[in-house]
PDB file of C-alpha atoms in Angstrom:
ATOM      1  CA  MET Z   1      37.858 -24.880 -29.922  1.00  0.00           C
ATOM      2  CA  TRP Z   2      39.822 -25.938 -32.957  1.00  0.00           C
ATOM      3  CA  ALA Z   3      43.002 -27.176 -31.253  1.00  0.00           C
ATOM      4  CA  PRO Z   4      41.612 -30.537 -30.046  1.00  0.00           C
ATOM      5  CA  ASP Z   5      40.396 -31.306 -33.568  1.00  0.00           C
ATOM      6  CA  ILE Z   6      43.843 -30.553 -35.001  1.00  0.00           C
ATOM      7  CA  TYR Z   7      45.590 -32.613 -32.326  1.00  0.00           C
ATOM      8  CA  GLU Z   8      43.334 -35.574 -33.001  1.00  0.00           C
ATOM      9  CA  GLY Z   9      43.386 -35.478 -36.791  1.00  0.00           C
ATOM     10  CA  SER Z  10      47.000 -34.616 -37.610  1.00  0.00           C
ATOM     11  CA  PRO Z  11      49.963 -36.995 -37.755  1.00  0.00           C
ATOM     12  CA  THR Z  12      51.846 -37.203 -34.469  1.00  0.00           C
ATOM     13  CA  PRO Z  13      55.060 -35.375 -35.578  1.00  0.00           C
ATOM     14  CA  VAL Z  14      53.027 -32.498 -37.012  1.00  0.00           C
ATOM     15  CA  THR Z  15      50.940 -32.270 -33.868  1.00  0.00           C
ATOM     16  CA  THR Z  16      54.047 -32.246 -31.692  1.00  0.00           C
ATOM     17  CA  PHE Z  17      55.542 -29.421 -33.741  1.00  0.00           C
ATOM     18  CA  LEU Z  18      52.273 -27.442 -33.721  1.00  0.00           C
ATOM     19  CA  SER Z  19      52.080 -27.875 -29.985  1.00  0.00           C
ATOM     20  CA  ILE Z  20      55.592 -26.743 -29.114  1.00  0.00           C
ATOM     21  CA  ALA Z  21      56.825 -24.273 -31.757  1.00  0.00           C
ATOM     22  CA  PRO Z  22      54.256 -21.462 -31.316  1.00  0.00           C
ATOM     23  CA  LYS Z  23      54.656 -21.439 -27.545  1.00  0.00           C
ATOM     24  CA  ILE Z  24      58.432 -21.237 -27.778  1.00  0.00           C
ATOM     25  CA  SER Z  25      58.369 -18.443 -30.360  1.00  0.00           C
ATOM     26  CA  ILE Z  26      55.741 -16.372 -28.559  1.00  0.00           C
ATOM     27  CA  SER Z  27      57.452 -16.812 -25.200  1.00  0.00           C
ATOM     28  CA  THR Z  28      60.836 -15.910 -26.657  1.00  0.00           C
ATOM     29  CA  ASN Z  29      59.503 -12.750 -28.261  1.00  0.00           C
ATOM     30  CA  MET Z  30      57.610 -11.747 -25.132  1.00  0.00           C
ATOM     31  CA  SER Z  31      60.727 -12.272 -23.026  1.00  0.00           C
ATOM     32  CA  ARG Z  32      62.748 -10.064 -25.381  1.00  0.00           C
ATOM     33  CA  VAL Z  33      60.145  -7.326 -25.052  1.00  0.00           C
ATOM     34  CA  SER Z  34      60.050  -7.613 -21.279  1.00  0.00           C
ATOM     35  CA  ILE Z  35      63.849  -7.590 -20.947  1.00  0.00           C
ATOM     36  CA  TYR Z  36      64.531  -4.698 -23.322  1.00  0.00           C
ATOM     37  CA  GLY Z  37      61.346  -2.745 -22.839  1.00  0.00           C
ATOM     38  CA  SER Z  38      59.901  -1.234 -19.739  1.00  0.00           C
ATOM     39  CA  TYR Z  39      56.372  -2.074 -18.945  1.00  0.00           C
ATOM     40  CA  GLY Z  40      54.537  -0.963 -15.874  1.00  0.00           C
ATOM     41  CA  ALA Z  41      52.441  -2.528 -13.203  1.00  0.00           C
ATOM     42  CA  THR Z  42      49.386  -2.448 -15.461  1.00  0.00           C
ATOM     43  CA  LEU Z  43      50.918  -4.847 -17.968  1.00  0.00           C
ATOM     44  CA  GLN Z  44      52.140  -7.057 -15.145  1.00  0.00           C
ATOM     45  CA  GLN Z  45      48.573  -7.352 -13.901  1.00  0.00           C
ATOM     46  CA  ILE Z  46      47.322  -8.080 -17.418  1.00  0.00           C
ATOM     47  CA  PHE Z  47      49.931 -10.848 -17.783  1.00  0.00           C
ATOM     48  CA  PHE Z  48      48.918 -12.268 -14.411  1.00  0.00           C
ATOM     49  CA  PHE Z  49      45.176 -12.344 -15.100  1.00  0.00           C
ATOM     50  CA  CYS Z  50      45.668 -13.712 -18.624  1.00  0.00           C
ATOM     51  CA  SER Z  51      47.854 -16.466 -17.174  1.00  0.00           C
ATOM     52  CA  ILE Z  52      45.176 -17.364 -14.631  1.00  0.00           C
ATOM     53  CA  ALA Z  53      42.531 -17.338 -17.377  1.00  0.00           C
ATOM     54  CA  PHE Z  54      44.604 -19.711 -19.529  1.00  0.00           C
ATOM     55  CA  MET Z  55      45.099 -22.073 -16.585  1.00  0.00           C
ATOM     56  CA  ILE Z  56      41.377 -22.180 -15.827  1.00  0.00           C
ATOM     57  CA  LEU Z  57      40.371 -22.462 -19.494  1.00  0.00           C
ATOM     58  CA  GLY Z  58      42.816 -25.320 -20.078  1.00  0.00           C
ATOM     59  CA  ALA Z  59      41.603 -27.242 -17.025  1.00  0.00           C
ATOM     60  CA  LEU Z  60      37.918 -26.805 -17.839  1.00  0.00           C
ATOM     61  CA  ALA Z  61      38.384 -27.681 -21.496  1.00  0.00           C
ATOM     62  CA  ALA Z  62      40.295 -30.860 -20.586  1.00  0.00           C
ATOM     63  CA  MET Z  63      37.453 -32.056 -18.364  1.00  0.00           C
ATOM     64  CA  ALA Z  64      35.024 -32.001 -21.269  1.00  0.00           C
ATOM     65  CA  GLN Z  65      37.107 -34.296 -23.513  1.00  0.00           C
ATOM     66  CA  THR Z  66      36.512 -38.023 -23.952  1.00  0.00           C
ATOM     67  CA  LYS Z  67      39.246 -39.058 -26.404  1.00  0.00           C
ATOM     68  CA  VAL Z  68      42.876 -39.563 -25.372  1.00  0.00           C
ATOM     69  CA  GLU Z  69      44.579 -37.038 -27.669  1.00  0.00           C
ATOM     70  CA  ARG Z  70      42.150 -34.167 -27.190  1.00  0.00           C
ATOM     71  CA  PRO Z  71      43.121 -33.313 -23.578  1.00  0.00           C
ATOM     72  CA  LEU Z  72      46.676 -32.744 -24.798  1.00  0.00           C
ATOM     73  CA  ALA Z  73      45.432 -29.597 -26.544  1.00  0.00           C
ATOM     74  CA  SER Z  74      43.761 -28.393 -23.367  1.00  0.00           C
ATOM     75  CA  SER Z  75      46.893 -29.238 -21.420  1.00  0.00           C
ATOM     76  CA  SER Z  76      48.815 -27.097 -23.864  1.00  0.00           C
ATOM     77  CA  ILE Z  77      46.500 -24.163 -23.143  1.00  0.00           C
ATOM     78  CA  GLY Z  78      46.919 -24.614 -19.393  1.00  0.00           C
ATOM     79  CA  HIS Z  79      50.697 -24.841 -19.696  1.00  0.00           C
ATOM     80  CA  VAL Z  80      50.749 -21.492 -21.502  1.00  0.00           C
ATOM     81  CA  GLY Z  81      49.187 -19.998 -18.386  1.00  0.00           C
ATOM     82  CA  TYR Z  82      51.757 -21.572 -16.097  1.00  0.00           C
ATOM     83  CA  ILE Z  83      54.638 -20.589 -18.350  1.00  0.00           C
ATOM     84  CA  HIS Z  84      53.567 -16.975 -18.751  1.00  0.00           C
ATOM     85  CA  THR Z  85      53.056 -16.413 -15.053  1.00  0.00           C
ATOM     86  CA  GLY Z  86      56.733 -15.441 -15.036  1.00  0.00           C
ATOM     87  CA  PHE Z  87      55.913 -12.338 -17.054  1.00  0.00           C
ATOM     88  CA  SER Z  88      53.756 -11.012 -14.251  1.00  0.00           C
ATOM     89  CA  CYS Z  89      56.867 -10.744 -12.056  1.00  0.00           C
ATOM     90  CA  GLY Z  90      58.555  -8.313 -14.411  1.00  0.00           C
ATOM     91  CA  THR Z  91      61.986  -9.533 -13.315  1.00  0.00           C
ATOM     92  CA  ILE Z  92      64.837 -11.589 -14.731  1.00  0.00           C
ATOM     93  CA  GLU Z  93      63.877 -14.391 -12.338  1.00  0.00           C
ATOM     94  CA  GLY Z  94      60.428 -14.421 -13.921  1.00  0.00           C
ATOM     95  CA  ILE Z  95      62.006 -14.819 -17.359  1.00  0.00           C
ATOM     96  CA  GLN Z  96      64.196 -17.623 -16.003  1.00  0.00           C
ATOM     97  CA  SER Z  97      61.125 -19.411 -14.666  1.00  0.00           C
ATOM     98  CA  LEU Z  98      59.511 -18.961 -18.076  1.00  0.00           C
ATOM     99  CA  LEU Z  99      62.466 -20.651 -19.775  1.00  0.00           C
ATOM    100  CA  ILE Z 100      62.395 -23.524 -17.289  1.00  0.00           C
ATOM    101  CA  GLY Z 101      58.646 -23.845 -17.845  1.00  0.00           C
ATOM    102  CA  ILE Z 102      59.126 -23.987 -21.615  1.00  0.00           C
ATOM    103  CA  PHE Z 103      61.714 -26.750 -21.211  1.00  0.00           C
ATOM    104  CA  ILE Z 104      59.380 -28.759 -18.953  1.00  0.00           C
ATOM    105  CA  PHE Z 105      56.447 -28.204 -21.313  1.00  0.00           C
ATOM    106  CA  ALA Z 106      58.461 -29.259 -24.364  1.00  0.00           C
ATOM    107  CA  SER Z 107      59.767 -32.370 -22.589  1.00  0.00           C
ATOM    108  CA  MET Z 108      56.295 -33.371 -21.423  1.00  0.00           C
ATOM    109  CA  THR Z 109      54.763 -32.759 -24.827  1.00  0.00           C
ATOM    110  CA  ILE Z 110      57.406 -34.754 -26.686  1.00  0.00           C
ATOM    111  CA  ASP Z 111      56.997 -37.598 -24.193  1.00  0.00           C
ATOM    112  CA  ALA Z 112      53.194 -37.537 -24.438  1.00  0.00           C
ATOM    113  CA  PHE Z 113      53.210 -37.560 -28.216  1.00  0.00           C
ATOM    114  CA  ALA Z 114      55.806 -40.344 -28.224  1.00  0.00           C
ATOM    115  CA  ILE Z 115      53.357 -42.460 -26.222  1.00  0.00           C
ATOM    116  CA  VAL Z 116      50.356 -41.716 -28.478  1.00  0.00           C
ATOM    117  CA  PRO Z 117      51.423 -44.115 -31.293  1.00  0.00           C
ATOM    118  CA  ALA Z 118      51.802 -46.903 -28.726  1.00  0.00           C
ATOM    119  CA  LEU Z 119      48.301 -46.131 -27.476  1.00  0.00           C
ATOM    120  CA  ARG Z 120      46.985 -46.335 -31.029  1.00  0.00           C
ATOM    121  CA  LYS Z 121      48.551 -49.786 -31.435  1.00  0.00           C
ATOM    122  CA  THR Z 122      46.771 -50.990 -28.305  1.00  0.00           C
ATOM    123  CA  ARG Z 123      43.517 -49.555 -29.697  1.00  0.00           C
ATOM    124  CA  VAL Z 124      43.095 -47.098 -26.854  1.00  0.00           C
ATOM    125  CA  LYS Z 125      41.017 -44.278 -28.293  1.00  0.00           C
ATOM    126  CA  TYR Z 126      38.934 -43.037 -25.386  1.00  0.00           C
ATOM    127  CA  ILE Z 127      39.941 -42.047 -21.872  1.00  0.00           C
ATOM    128  CA  ALA Z 128      37.698 -44.809 -20.522  1.00  0.00           C
ATOM    129  CA  ASP Z 129      39.885 -47.351 -22.360  1.00  0.00           C
ATOM    130  CA  LEU Z 130      42.876 -46.421 -20.205  1.00  0.00           C
ATOM    131  CA  GLY Z 131      41.529 -48.643 -17.408  1.00  0.00           C
ATOM    132  CA  VAL Z 132      41.887 -51.673 -19.669  1.00  0.00           C
ATOM    133  CA  LEU Z 133      45.376 -50.506 -20.624  1.00  0.00           C
ATOM    134  CA  ALA Z 134      46.418 -50.748 -16.970  1.00  0.00           C
ATOM    135  CA  LYS Z 135      45.585 -54.454 -17.091  1.00  0.00           C
ATOM    136  CA  THR Z 136      47.013 -55.255 -20.527  1.00  0.00           C
ATOM    137  CA  ASN Z 137      50.126 -53.034 -20.565  1.00  0.00           C
ATOM    138  CA  PRO Z 138      50.830 -51.614 -17.095  1.00  0.00           C
ATOM    139  CA  ILE Z 139      54.191 -50.069 -18.014  1.00  0.00           C
ATOM    140  CA  LEU Z 140      52.628 -48.015 -20.810  1.00  0.00           C
ATOM    141  CA  ALA Z 141      49.770 -47.021 -18.502  1.00  0.00           C
ATOM    142  CA  ILE Z 142      52.168 -45.886 -15.768  1.00  0.00           C
ATOM    143  CA  THR Z 143      54.344 -43.978 -18.245  1.00  0.00           C
ATOM    144  CA  PHE Z 144      51.321 -42.215 -19.733  1.00  0.00           C
ATOM    145  CA  SER Z 145      49.971 -41.382 -16.263  1.00  0.00           C
ATOM    146  CA  ILE Z 146      53.266 -39.882 -15.102  1.00  0.00           C
ATOM    147  CA  THR Z 147      53.538 -37.863 -18.307  1.00  0.00           C
ATOM    148  CA  MET Z 148      50.024 -36.498 -18.017  1.00  0.00           C
ATOM    149  CA  LEU Z 149      50.505 -35.585 -14.358  1.00  0.00           C
ATOM    150  CA  SER Z 150      53.516 -33.422 -15.159  1.00  0.00           C
TER     151      SER Z 150
END
């Protein structure tokens, strides 16, 4: 997958933008189509199974990563699945849950990428280094843990 390489190699503001902007634009356009267009039960099932596939793919891809920034890309893939589950409802409430999910995703992503420069200063590069971070800077470790659990 190319996304973890981009997330790791790009500057933090660029990575944050590349993480959030496409999801917001795609979700907005899909919500406009689902509100103004009529789609049947077949498309609802396709949305549901694609959402489940994104959730599973994101979780499995995150488990294979060893560096700190790379799981953020996999998390982004998984969040797309959670966000787009609202489309499988085919109702206004589903669209509302999608908008709430986008807000939560954007907040979590901005918070995670705000913490990344602090992790770089403490020379935390690998996930295994986070154990040392808990001893040297517990507040940063707790903040990063809460952000990643959201």
